[in-house]
Short mmCIF file of C-alpha atoms and ligand atoms in Angstrom, two decimals:
data_model
loop_
_atom_site.label_atom_id
_atom_site.label_comp_id
_atom_site.label_asym_id
_atom_site.label_seq_id
_atom_site.Cartn_x
_atom_site.Cartn_y
_atom_site.Cartn_z
CA MET A 169 1.23 -5.96 27.56
CA PRO A 170 0.88 -9.86 27.78
CA GLU A 171 -1.04 -10.86 24.96
CA PRO A 172 -3.97 -13.21 26.63
CA LEU A 173 -3.31 -16.83 25.78
CA THR A 174 -6.20 -17.27 23.03
CA VAL A 175 -6.74 -14.86 20.36
CA THR A 176 -10.20 -14.78 18.49
CA PHE A 177 -11.60 -12.23 16.09
CA PRO A 178 -15.43 -11.56 15.43
CA PRO A 179 -16.72 -14.30 12.90
CA ALA A 180 -17.35 -11.65 9.86
CA PHE A 181 -13.32 -10.31 10.15
CA LEU A 182 -11.79 -10.81 7.28
CA TRP A 183 -8.84 -12.86 6.54
CA GLY A 184 -7.21 -11.19 3.24
CA ALA A 185 -3.98 -11.41 1.60
CA ALA A 186 -2.55 -8.70 -0.83
CA THR A 187 -0.42 -7.54 -3.50
CA SER A 188 -0.47 -4.91 -6.52
CA ALA A 189 -0.04 -5.37 -10.52
CA TYR A 190 3.24 -4.29 -11.37
CA GLN A 191 5.10 -5.89 -8.24
CA ILE A 192 3.38 -9.76 -9.28
CA GLU A 193 1.93 -9.45 -13.35
CA GLY A 194 4.81 -9.83 -15.86
CA ALA A 195 2.92 -9.58 -19.14
CA VAL A 196 3.92 -5.65 -19.20
CA ARG A 197 3.53 -5.73 -23.21
CA GLN A 198 0.93 -8.12 -23.69
CA ASP A 199 -2.39 -7.50 -24.53
CA GLY A 200 -2.09 -3.85 -25.54
CA ARG A 201 0.09 -2.74 -22.40
CA THR A 202 1.91 0.15 -22.59
CA PRO A 203 4.50 1.46 -20.16
CA SER A 204 3.48 2.76 -16.71
CA ILE A 205 6.72 4.79 -15.10
CA TRP A 206 7.09 2.09 -13.04
CA ASP A 207 8.58 0.10 -15.98
CA THR A 208 10.35 3.33 -17.35
CA PHE A 209 12.62 3.35 -13.82
CA SER A 210 13.29 -0.01 -13.31
CA HIS A 211 14.30 -0.42 -16.48
CA THR A 212 16.73 2.80 -15.95
CA PRO A 213 20.43 1.97 -14.35
CA GLY A 214 20.65 1.99 -10.98
CA LYS A 215 17.41 2.93 -9.82
CA THR A 216 16.33 -0.75 -8.85
CA ALA A 217 18.41 -3.67 -7.03
CA GLY A 218 20.66 -5.97 -9.87
CA GLY A 219 18.51 -3.75 -12.70
CA GLU A 220 15.93 -5.71 -11.93
CA THR A 221 12.21 -5.37 -12.87
CA GLY A 222 8.86 -6.44 -13.35
CA ASP A 223 8.66 -7.44 -16.96
CA ILE A 224 8.24 -10.85 -15.77
CA ALA A 225 7.44 -10.22 -11.51
CA VAL A 226 6.21 -14.08 -10.20
CA ASP A 227 4.01 -14.47 -13.90
CA HIS A 228 0.56 -13.25 -12.61
CA TYR A 229 -0.94 -12.72 -15.40
CA HIS A 230 -0.93 -16.46 -16.99
CA ARG A 231 -0.63 -17.88 -13.47
CA TYR A 232 -3.62 -16.44 -12.08
CA ARG A 233 -5.82 -19.21 -11.92
CA ASP A 234 -3.07 -21.38 -9.91
CA ASP A 235 -2.95 -17.96 -7.73
CA VAL A 236 -6.44 -18.42 -6.97
CA ALA A 237 -6.71 -21.68 -6.23
CA LEU A 238 -3.60 -21.41 -3.79
CA MET A 239 -5.68 -18.98 -1.95
CA ALA A 240 -8.22 -21.14 -1.60
CA ASP A 241 -6.25 -23.68 -0.23
CA LEU A 242 -5.05 -20.99 2.38
CA GLY A 243 -8.95 -20.38 3.31
CA LEU A 244 -8.32 -16.62 2.94
CA SER A 245 -11.74 -14.93 2.95
CA ALA A 246 -10.50 -11.76 0.45
CA TYR A 247 -8.30 -10.51 -1.99
CA ARG A 248 -6.97 -7.23 -2.69
CA PHE A 249 -4.89 -6.50 -5.92
CA SER A 250 -4.85 -3.73 -8.01
CA ILE A 251 -5.38 -2.67 -11.62
CA SER A 252 -2.34 -1.79 -14.01
CA TRP A 253 -4.09 1.97 -15.50
CA SER A 254 -1.32 1.20 -18.61
CA ARG A 255 -3.38 -2.23 -19.04
CA VAL A 256 -6.86 -1.40 -19.71
CA GLN A 257 -6.86 2.40 -20.96
CA PRO A 258 -3.40 2.22 -21.51
CA THR A 259 -1.77 6.08 -22.05
CA GLY A 260 -3.82 6.99 -19.89
CA ARG A 261 -6.29 8.42 -22.38
CA GLY A 262 -9.09 7.23 -25.10
CA PRO A 263 -11.00 4.37 -24.73
CA ALA A 264 -10.93 0.83 -22.77
CA VAL A 265 -9.49 -1.87 -23.77
CA GLN A 266 -11.95 -4.52 -23.16
CA VAL A 267 -8.90 -7.46 -23.43
CA GLY A 268 -7.39 -5.36 -20.44
CA LEU A 269 -10.08 -5.37 -18.59
CA ASP A 270 -11.10 -9.02 -18.87
CA PHE A 271 -8.12 -10.76 -17.55
CA TYR A 272 -9.26 -8.62 -14.44
CA ARG A 273 -13.01 -10.20 -14.82
CA ARG A 274 -11.52 -13.28 -14.96
CA LEU A 275 -9.92 -13.16 -12.39
CA VAL A 276 -12.34 -11.64 -10.45
CA ASP A 277 -15.12 -14.89 -11.66
CA GLU A 278 -12.06 -17.16 -10.61
CA LEU A 279 -11.73 -15.33 -6.70
CA LEU A 280 -15.88 -15.48 -6.40
CA ALA A 281 -16.38 -19.27 -7.60
CA LYS A 282 -13.96 -19.88 -4.37
CA GLY A 283 -16.01 -17.20 -2.54
CA ILE A 284 -12.90 -15.03 -2.25
CA LYS A 285 -13.88 -11.10 -1.80
CA PRO A 286 -12.17 -9.36 -4.37
CA ALA A 287 -10.35 -5.92 -3.13
CA ILE A 288 -9.80 -3.79 -6.25
CA THR A 289 -7.28 -1.12 -5.90
CA LEU A 290 -7.30 1.35 -8.83
CA TYR A 291 -4.22 2.63 -8.58
CA HIS A 292 -0.61 1.00 -6.42
CA TRP A 293 1.67 3.32 -8.18
CA ASP A 294 1.90 2.44 -11.64
CA LEU A 295 1.27 5.98 -13.55
CA PRO A 296 0.76 5.52 -17.31
CA GLN A 297 4.21 7.15 -18.56
CA GLU A 298 2.55 9.60 -21.04
CA LEU A 299 -0.02 10.91 -18.15
CA GLU A 300 4.39 11.26 -16.50
CA ASP A 301 5.46 12.56 -19.74
CA ALA A 302 2.41 15.56 -19.74
CA GLY A 303 3.68 16.94 -16.55
CA GLY A 304 2.53 13.36 -14.58
CA TRP A 305 0.71 14.26 -10.60
CA PRO A 306 2.43 17.64 -10.06
CA GLU A 307 -0.22 18.22 -12.88
CA ARG A 308 -3.76 18.58 -11.94
CA ASP A 309 -5.33 17.16 -15.19
CA THR A 310 -3.87 14.08 -14.09
CA ALA A 311 -6.17 13.70 -11.01
CA TYR A 312 -9.08 14.53 -14.00
CA ARG A 313 -7.63 11.46 -16.02
CA PHE A 314 -7.90 9.33 -12.50
CA ALA A 315 -11.76 10.06 -12.56
CA GLU A 316 -12.22 8.91 -16.42
CA TYR A 317 -9.92 6.07 -15.65
CA ALA A 318 -11.85 4.80 -11.86
CA GLN A 319 -15.20 5.23 -13.90
CA ILE A 320 -13.82 2.51 -16.51
CA VAL A 321 -13.25 0.15 -13.97
CA GLY A 322 -16.22 0.48 -11.92
CA GLU A 323 -18.90 -0.02 -14.84
CA ALA A 324 -15.92 -2.86 -16.22
CA LEU A 325 -16.77 -4.79 -12.66
CA GLY A 326 -18.92 -2.94 -10.71
CA ASP A 327 -21.30 -5.48 -10.55
CA ARG A 328 -19.17 -7.97 -9.32
CA VAL A 329 -16.91 -6.24 -6.93
CA GLU A 330 -17.64 -4.20 -3.29
CA GLN A 331 -14.78 -3.52 -1.96
CA TRP A 332 -13.17 -0.56 -4.05
CA ILE A 333 -9.59 1.48 -2.57
CA THR A 334 -8.92 4.64 -4.95
CA LEU A 335 -4.94 5.06 -4.18
CA ASN A 336 -2.31 3.02 -2.23
CA GLU A 337 -0.06 5.26 -0.22
CA PRO A 338 -0.64 8.51 -1.97
CA TRP A 339 2.38 9.61 0.58
CA CYS A 340 5.02 7.16 -1.06
CA SER A 341 3.66 8.08 -4.85
CA ALA A 342 4.10 11.90 -3.98
CA PHE A 343 7.33 11.71 -1.43
CA LEU A 344 9.05 9.16 -2.86
CA GLY A 345 8.39 9.27 -6.44
CA TYR A 346 8.55 13.52 -7.01
CA GLY A 347 10.68 14.22 -3.53
CA SER A 348 13.45 11.77 -2.22
CA GLY A 349 13.41 9.85 -6.09
CA VAL A 350 13.65 6.56 -4.54
CA HIS A 351 10.64 5.91 -6.48
CA ALA A 352 9.04 6.20 -9.84
CA PRO A 353 9.01 8.68 -11.87
CA GLY A 354 12.12 9.03 -9.66
CA ARG A 355 12.00 12.92 -9.80
CA THR A 356 13.69 15.64 -6.01
CA ASP A 357 11.79 18.65 -6.47
CA PRO A 358 10.25 19.63 -2.92
CA ALA A 359 7.79 21.94 -4.23
CA ALA A 360 6.55 19.11 -7.37
CA THR A 361 5.79 17.05 -4.36
CA LEU A 362 3.77 18.34 -2.47
CA ARG A 363 1.60 19.58 -6.19
CA ALA A 364 1.45 15.66 -6.40
CA ALA A 365 0.20 15.30 -2.79
CA HIS A 366 -2.59 17.63 -3.27
CA HIS A 367 -3.41 16.50 -7.10
CA LEU A 368 -3.29 12.94 -5.53
CA ASN A 369 -6.08 13.90 -3.21
CA LEU A 370 -8.21 15.36 -5.45
CA ALA A 371 -8.24 12.50 -7.61
CA HIS A 372 -9.27 10.55 -4.61
CA GLY A 373 -11.83 12.51 -4.62
CA LEU A 374 -13.00 12.83 -8.06
CA GLY A 375 -12.70 8.73 -8.45
CA THR A 376 -14.51 8.35 -5.18
CA SER A 377 -17.41 10.32 -7.20
CA ALA A 378 -17.10 8.68 -10.09
CA LEU A 379 -17.03 5.43 -9.01
CA ARG A 380 -20.36 5.87 -7.16
CA ALA A 381 -22.05 7.33 -9.85
CA VAL A 382 -21.28 3.98 -12.14
CA MET A 383 -21.54 1.50 -9.18
CA PRO A 384 -24.40 -0.42 -7.80
CA ALA A 385 -24.66 1.93 -3.92
CA ARG A 386 -24.19 -1.36 -1.72
CA ASN A 387 -20.22 -0.77 -2.99
CA GLN A 388 -17.81 0.74 -0.71
CA VAL A 389 -15.68 3.01 -1.47
CA ALA A 390 -12.23 3.50 0.54
CA ILE A 391 -8.32 4.42 0.08
CA SER A 392 -5.61 3.19 1.87
CA LEU A 393 -3.10 5.40 3.95
CA ASN A 394 0.39 4.22 4.91
CA SER A 395 -0.27 6.86 8.05
CA SER A 396 2.68 7.09 9.86
CA VAL A 397 2.92 6.63 14.13
CA VAL A 398 5.82 9.86 14.69
CA ARG A 399 7.04 8.98 17.88
CA PRO A 400 8.98 11.80 20.04
CA VAL A 401 12.95 11.49 21.19
CA SER A 402 11.72 13.24 23.98
CA GLN A 403 9.18 15.01 25.36
CA ASP A 404 11.17 18.66 25.05
CA PRO A 405 8.94 21.22 22.76
CA ALA A 406 11.68 21.42 20.06
CA ASP A 407 10.83 17.56 19.53
CA LEU A 408 7.61 17.18 20.18
CA MET A 409 7.37 20.41 17.26
CA ALA A 410 9.44 17.81 14.45
CA VAL A 411 6.50 15.33 15.70
CA GLN A 412 4.41 17.62 14.38
CA LYS A 413 5.93 18.42 10.88
CA ILE A 414 6.54 14.95 10.03
CA ASP A 415 2.82 14.20 11.19
CA ASP A 416 1.51 16.99 9.63
CA LEU A 417 3.59 16.27 5.85
CA ALA A 418 2.88 11.96 6.37
CA ASN A 419 -0.28 12.16 7.89
CA GLY A 420 -2.45 15.67 8.07
CA VAL A 421 -2.19 16.60 4.24
CA PHE A 422 -4.15 13.21 3.26
CA HIS A 423 -6.63 12.56 5.66
CA GLY A 424 -6.45 15.98 6.53
CA PRO A 425 -8.31 17.12 3.58
CA ILE A 426 -10.33 13.56 2.47
CA LEU A 427 -11.69 12.98 6.38
CA HIS A 428 -11.57 16.77 7.39
CA GLY A 429 -12.25 18.80 4.63
CA SER A 430 -8.63 20.89 4.81
CA TYR A 431 -5.08 20.87 5.14
CA PRO A 432 -3.65 21.75 8.74
CA PRO A 433 -2.42 25.48 8.61
CA SER A 434 0.41 24.03 10.92
CA LEU A 435 1.78 22.29 6.87
CA PHE A 436 0.82 25.28 5.18
CA ALA A 437 3.57 27.52 7.65
CA ALA A 438 5.87 24.50 7.82
CA THR A 439 6.03 24.58 3.86
CA ALA A 440 5.97 28.03 3.26
CA SER A 441 9.40 28.36 1.89
CA VAL A 442 8.82 25.41 -0.89
CA THR A 443 5.29 26.24 -2.04
CA ASP A 444 2.59 28.66 -2.13
CA TRP A 445 -0.27 25.54 -1.91
CA SER A 446 -1.99 28.11 -4.98
CA TYR A 447 -2.76 24.57 -6.95
CA VAL A 448 -5.26 24.27 -4.14
CA GLN A 449 -8.54 25.60 -6.52
CA ASP A 450 -11.93 26.76 -4.93
CA GLY A 451 -14.00 23.76 -5.01
CA ASP A 452 -11.05 21.39 -4.67
CA LEU A 453 -11.44 20.60 -0.96
CA ALA A 454 -15.15 20.20 -0.95
CA ALA A 455 -14.65 18.00 -4.13
CA ILE A 456 -12.13 15.43 -2.07
CA ARG A 457 -13.36 15.37 1.12
CA GLN A 458 -16.11 12.49 -0.58
CA PRO A 459 -18.08 10.52 2.55
CA LEU A 460 -16.09 6.77 2.63
CA ASP A 461 -17.43 3.81 3.50
CA ALA A 462 -14.12 2.91 5.08
CA LEU A 463 -10.57 3.24 5.46
CA GLY A 464 -7.67 1.28 4.80
CA LEU A 465 -4.27 1.64 7.26
CA ASN A 466 -0.75 0.09 5.76
CA TYR A 467 1.22 -0.57 8.73
CA TYR A 468 5.30 -1.83 9.00
CA THR A 469 6.67 0.49 11.25
CA PRO A 470 6.25 3.63 13.63
CA ALA A 471 8.91 6.37 13.04
CA LEU A 472 11.10 8.18 15.91
CA VAL A 473 12.05 11.95 15.23
CA SER A 474 13.88 14.89 17.02
CA ALA A 475 14.61 17.95 16.23
CA THR A 476 17.75 19.14 14.87
CA ALA A 477 19.39 22.62 14.88
CA GLU A 478 21.06 21.71 11.72
CA ALA A 479 20.31 19.14 9.18
CA THR A 480 22.87 16.31 9.31
CA ALA A 481 24.31 14.42 6.66
CA GLY A 482 25.32 10.95 6.78
CA PRO A 483 22.36 7.57 6.04
CA ARG A 484 18.78 8.27 5.99
CA ALA A 485 17.01 6.27 9.06
CA ASP A 486 13.45 6.95 8.01
CA GLY A 487 13.41 3.68 6.38
CA HIS A 488 12.08 5.33 2.52
CA GLY A 489 15.61 3.61 0.67
CA ALA A 490 18.84 5.86 0.18
CA SER A 491 18.23 9.15 -1.32
CA ASP A 492 20.50 12.48 -1.38
CA HIS A 493 17.26 14.26 -1.16
CA SER A 494 14.86 14.32 1.72
CA PRO A 495 11.35 12.81 1.15
CA TRP A 496 10.49 15.31 3.25
CA PRO A 497 10.16 18.92 2.35
CA GLY A 498 9.86 21.69 4.76
CA ALA A 499 11.08 19.38 7.63
CA GLU A 500 15.22 19.50 7.12
CA ASP A 501 15.29 20.06 10.95
CA VAL A 502 14.00 17.02 11.40
CA THR A 503 16.48 13.69 12.46
CA PHE A 504 14.98 10.02 11.96
CA HIS A 505 16.47 7.86 14.77
CA GLN A 506 16.65 3.97 14.51
CA THR A 507 13.55 2.87 16.48
CA PRO A 508 15.09 0.22 19.39
CA GLY A 509 14.19 -3.26 18.92
CA GLU A 510 14.36 -6.79 16.23
CA ARG A 511 14.51 -5.47 12.68
CA THR A 512 13.33 -7.41 9.71
CA GLU A 513 15.08 -7.58 6.54
CA MET A 514 13.93 -4.35 5.15
CA GLY A 515 15.69 -2.52 8.44
CA TRP A 516 12.34 -1.98 9.68
CA THR A 517 12.36 -1.86 13.71
CA ILE A 518 9.54 -4.57 14.94
CA ASP A 519 6.42 -3.23 16.97
CA PRO A 520 3.02 -3.98 17.23
CA THR A 521 2.40 -1.17 19.86
CA GLY A 522 2.72 0.65 16.70
CA LEU A 523 -0.27 -0.79 14.42
CA HIS A 524 -2.81 -0.44 17.96
CA GLU A 525 -1.69 3.45 18.56
CA LEU A 526 -2.33 3.95 14.68
CA ILE A 527 -5.89 2.37 14.54
CA MET A 528 -6.94 3.72 17.99
CA ARG A 529 -5.56 6.85 16.03
CA TYR A 530 -8.16 6.34 13.21
CA ALA A 531 -10.83 5.33 15.21
CA ALA A 532 -10.84 8.76 16.62
CA GLU A 533 -10.20 10.69 13.49
CA ALA A 534 -13.02 8.92 11.82
CA PRO A 535 -15.06 8.10 14.15
CA GLY A 536 -18.22 5.15 12.70
CA LEU A 537 -15.52 4.85 9.55
CA PRO A 538 -14.87 0.77 9.46
CA LEU A 539 -11.28 0.53 9.35
CA TYR A 540 -9.52 -2.42 7.58
CA ILE A 541 -5.67 -2.99 7.58
CA THR A 542 -5.19 -3.10 4.30
CA GLU A 543 -1.46 -4.41 4.63
CA ASN A 544 0.70 -5.24 7.03
CA GLY A 545 4.16 -7.94 6.83
CA ALA A 546 7.77 -8.43 6.90
CA ALA A 547 10.33 -9.08 4.50
CA TYR A 548 12.32 -12.33 5.23
CA ASP A 549 15.87 -14.10 4.07
CA ASP A 550 13.18 -17.37 3.10
CA LYS A 551 15.15 -20.82 2.00
CA PRO A 552 14.10 -23.44 1.57
CA ASP A 553 15.39 -26.73 3.11
CA PRO A 554 16.82 -29.21 1.85
CA ASP A 555 13.33 -30.96 2.07
CA GLY A 556 12.06 -27.68 -0.20
CA ASN A 557 10.14 -26.49 2.89
CA VAL A 558 10.19 -23.15 3.74
CA HIS A 559 10.46 -22.32 7.48
CA ASP A 560 9.40 -19.32 8.30
CA PRO A 561 9.01 -18.82 12.06
CA GLU A 562 9.94 -14.95 12.43
CA ARG A 563 7.07 -14.01 10.16
CA ILE A 564 5.07 -15.88 12.47
CA ALA A 565 5.46 -14.48 14.76
CA TYR A 566 5.46 -10.99 12.96
CA LEU A 567 1.61 -11.95 12.40
CA HIS A 568 0.90 -13.28 15.30
CA SER A 569 1.79 -9.68 17.83
CA HIS A 570 0.28 -7.64 15.12
CA LEU A 571 -2.82 -9.48 15.23
CA ALA A 572 -2.78 -9.76 18.65
CA ALA A 573 -2.34 -6.03 18.20
CA VAL A 574 -5.61 -5.59 16.17
CA ARG A 575 -6.93 -7.78 17.90
CA ARG A 576 -6.67 -5.50 21.25
CA ALA A 577 -7.66 -2.57 19.08
CA ILE A 578 -11.27 -4.11 18.45
CA THR A 579 -11.30 -4.53 22.30
CA ASP A 580 -10.56 -1.08 22.75
CA GLY A 581 -13.22 -0.06 21.27
CA ALA A 582 -11.86 0.37 17.06
CA ASP A 583 -13.93 -1.27 14.17
CA VAL A 584 -11.80 -3.23 12.75
CA ARG A 585 -12.91 -5.40 9.37
CA GLY A 586 -10.61 -7.08 8.70
CA TYR A 587 -6.45 -7.75 7.91
CA TYR A 588 -4.82 -8.34 4.74
CA LEU A 589 -1.02 -10.32 5.15
CA TRP A 590 1.26 -7.78 2.41
CA SER A 591 1.84 -9.79 0.95
CA LEU A 592 0.25 -13.49 -0.49
CA MET A 593 3.48 -14.27 -2.03
CA ASP A 594 7.41 -12.97 -2.94
CA ASN A 595 7.14 -10.46 -5.50
CA PHE A 596 8.94 -7.31 -6.85
CA GLU A 597 9.15 -5.39 -4.15
CA TRP A 598 9.61 -2.22 -6.07
CA ALA A 599 13.74 -0.47 -5.82
CA TYR A 600 14.81 -3.25 -4.13
CA GLY A 601 13.84 -5.82 -6.40
CA TYR A 602 13.54 -8.97 -5.94
CA GLU A 603 15.75 -9.25 -2.58
CA LYS A 604 13.22 -9.02 -0.14
CA ARG A 605 10.77 -11.28 -0.03
CA PHE A 606 7.72 -10.49 2.02
CA GLY A 607 5.37 -12.84 1.02
CA ALA A 608 3.36 -16.06 2.99
CA VAL A 609 3.99 -17.85 -0.59
CA TYR A 610 8.13 -18.60 -1.11
CA VAL A 611 8.53 -18.12 -4.89
CA ASP A 612 11.57 -19.76 -6.76
CA TYR A 613 12.30 -16.80 -9.02
CA THR A 614 13.79 -19.98 -11.74
CA THR A 615 11.21 -21.60 -12.25
CA LEU A 616 8.67 -19.65 -10.74
CA ALA A 617 7.10 -22.52 -8.27
CA ARG A 618 4.79 -21.36 -5.33
CA THR A 619 5.56 -22.94 -2.21
CA PRO A 620 3.47 -22.55 0.66
CA LYS A 621 5.75 -21.10 3.63
CA SER A 622 5.47 -22.05 7.38
CA SER A 623 3.70 -18.91 7.74
CA ALA A 624 0.80 -19.69 4.68
CA ARG A 625 -0.39 -22.53 6.58
CA TRP A 626 -0.12 -20.78 10.24
CA TYR A 627 -2.01 -18.03 8.53
CA ALA A 628 -4.04 -20.54 7.43
CA GLU A 629 -5.18 -22.27 10.44
CA ALA A 630 -6.11 -18.54 11.66
CA ALA A 631 -7.96 -17.84 8.82
CA ARG A 632 -10.49 -21.26 9.13
CA THR A 633 -10.89 -21.18 13.10
CA GLY A 634 -10.71 -18.02 13.99
CA THR A 635 -8.05 -17.78 16.49
CA LEU A 636 -4.50 -17.04 16.03
CA PRO A 637 -2.71 -20.46 16.42
CA PRO A 638 0.46 -20.16 18.83
CA VAL A 639 3.56 -19.43 17.75
CA ARG A 640 5.93 -22.57 17.65
CA PRO A 641 9.57 -22.40 17.56
CA ALA A 642 11.08 -23.90 13.82
CA ALA A 643 10.48 -27.01 13.37
C1 FCB C 923 3.92 -0.72 0.99
C2 FCB C 923 3.56 -1.28 -0.32
C3 FCB C 923 4.05 -2.62 -0.65
C4 FCB C 923 4.75 -3.08 -0.47
C5 FCB C 923 4.98 -3.36 0.63
C6 FCB C 923 6.14 -3.77 1.55
O1 FCB C 923 4.38 0.61 1.30
O2 FCB C 923 2.10 -0.52 -0.20
O3 FCB C 923 3.48 -2.18 -2.22
O4 FCB C 923 6.03 -2.58 -0.96
O5 FCB C 923 5.77 -1.72 1.74
#
C-alpha cells in the first residue's frame, strides 16, 4: 500500500531512542561492578566477532553527560536504557552499592533536566555471573533474586522515573542463551531453555509486584517482548502447523502466562519430549500474570517457515546467528526460509508490514493496553565521507517505512504511544561485536567521538514536527 504523502503523529507520541548497559557503558571493573555473563562470554575465545568485548564499549559511563546533551540536541522526548545489575548489586545478592546506583541517579537527573523522559529496563541480558554459577535462569532462585534487585532499583529511582520495563526480550535470554548458545551464557540445552523461559516469566511477575510495592502508583510497568511475526510458505496444513509451533515457542511461551495466565496447551504438547514442565509450580501462573500498564514490542523482521519431513542441515535462516544447535526445542521439523526482499547488514529482510501486523496482533491480544515500540531500527555499514559526515539514506528509508507502519496501526485503532529507535548510537552488538552499526549517531571506535548520521537529523525533525520528513536521496 503506498504511504500517504504526509504522515503525522498524535501530539503526545514519544520519540525515543534505546540502548542497553553492556552495549554502551564500558567501565566494567569500576566502582564495585562485578562480571556479568556477558563479560565472561565475550572474554571466552570464539564467542564474539573478533573477540570483541564490552570492556570499553562506547564509554557511556564516563560520557553520559555529553550523550544526554546529544539526545537533547536531537530533540528526543524519551530515552530507554538498562541498568547493569552487576553494578548496583554485585554478585546478584545482598545490599545495593550506592555508588553504582548513583551513576543512574545522575543519568536520570540529567535526562529530566533536559526534558527527556527516562524509561528503565531492569534486565537487558547481563545476569551477574555468580547467579549463572548458581544455575542461572533455569533455576527458580534467579527469579527471586531478580525480584529483590527490582525492589532495590525501584526504591532508588521510582521517585523520578515513571516508565519501567522488567525484562528485555526474554526470548533471547532463554533461547539464544541456553538453547543455541550464541548469546551468554552460551549453553546448548533444550530442557534448560524452557526452564529458563518459565523462570524469566516468574521473574517478570515477581519483579512487577516488587516494583509496585515500592513505587508511586503513577509509575508504569511493562515488559519488552520481541514477539515474532511468523508466516507460512503456503497454506498447507503442515506449514500452518509449523507456524503454530514457532508462534508458541517465540510468543505464546511469554505472552500466554504474562497476558492470559496460561501456557498454550499446544506448546506443552510440542515440547513433551524435551521437558515435563514440572517446574511450573502452583501459584506461578497467578504470580506471572500481573496487570501491566503497557506492553513493549521490539521488531526487526518477520520469520517465514515451513514444515519439513526431516531436519535440514546447513546454515540457519532464522536470523539468530550461526550455531549447530537450534534455539527452537521440539521444532526440529520446522524449516526457516529467507524472506524475499532487500536486507539490512544483519541479513534481516526489510518488511514494515510485519511491524503493522505485530502491533495489530497485540492490540487484539491485549485490548486496552497501551503499546510502545521499544526497539526498531537497522544496521548498515556506515562510513564517514571525507568531510566527516555520515550519510545513511538506507536507515532513513527504513525508519520512514516502519514509522509509517506504526502510524497506520494507530489509524487502524491500535493505542501506540511511542517509538524508541534502536539505537541512539553505534554500540557493542553482542556476538557481532562492533561490526554491526545500528546507531543514529556514528561512533568512531578509535576516538569514541560521536557524529550524528543524517538519519539522526531526519529523526530529530520528525520528533520536532511530529511529521515524517520526506526520504531524500543521499546528498
Ligand atoms: C535486540 C536487542 C538489542 C539489539 C538489537 C539489534 O534483539 O534487544 O540489544 O541487539 O536487537
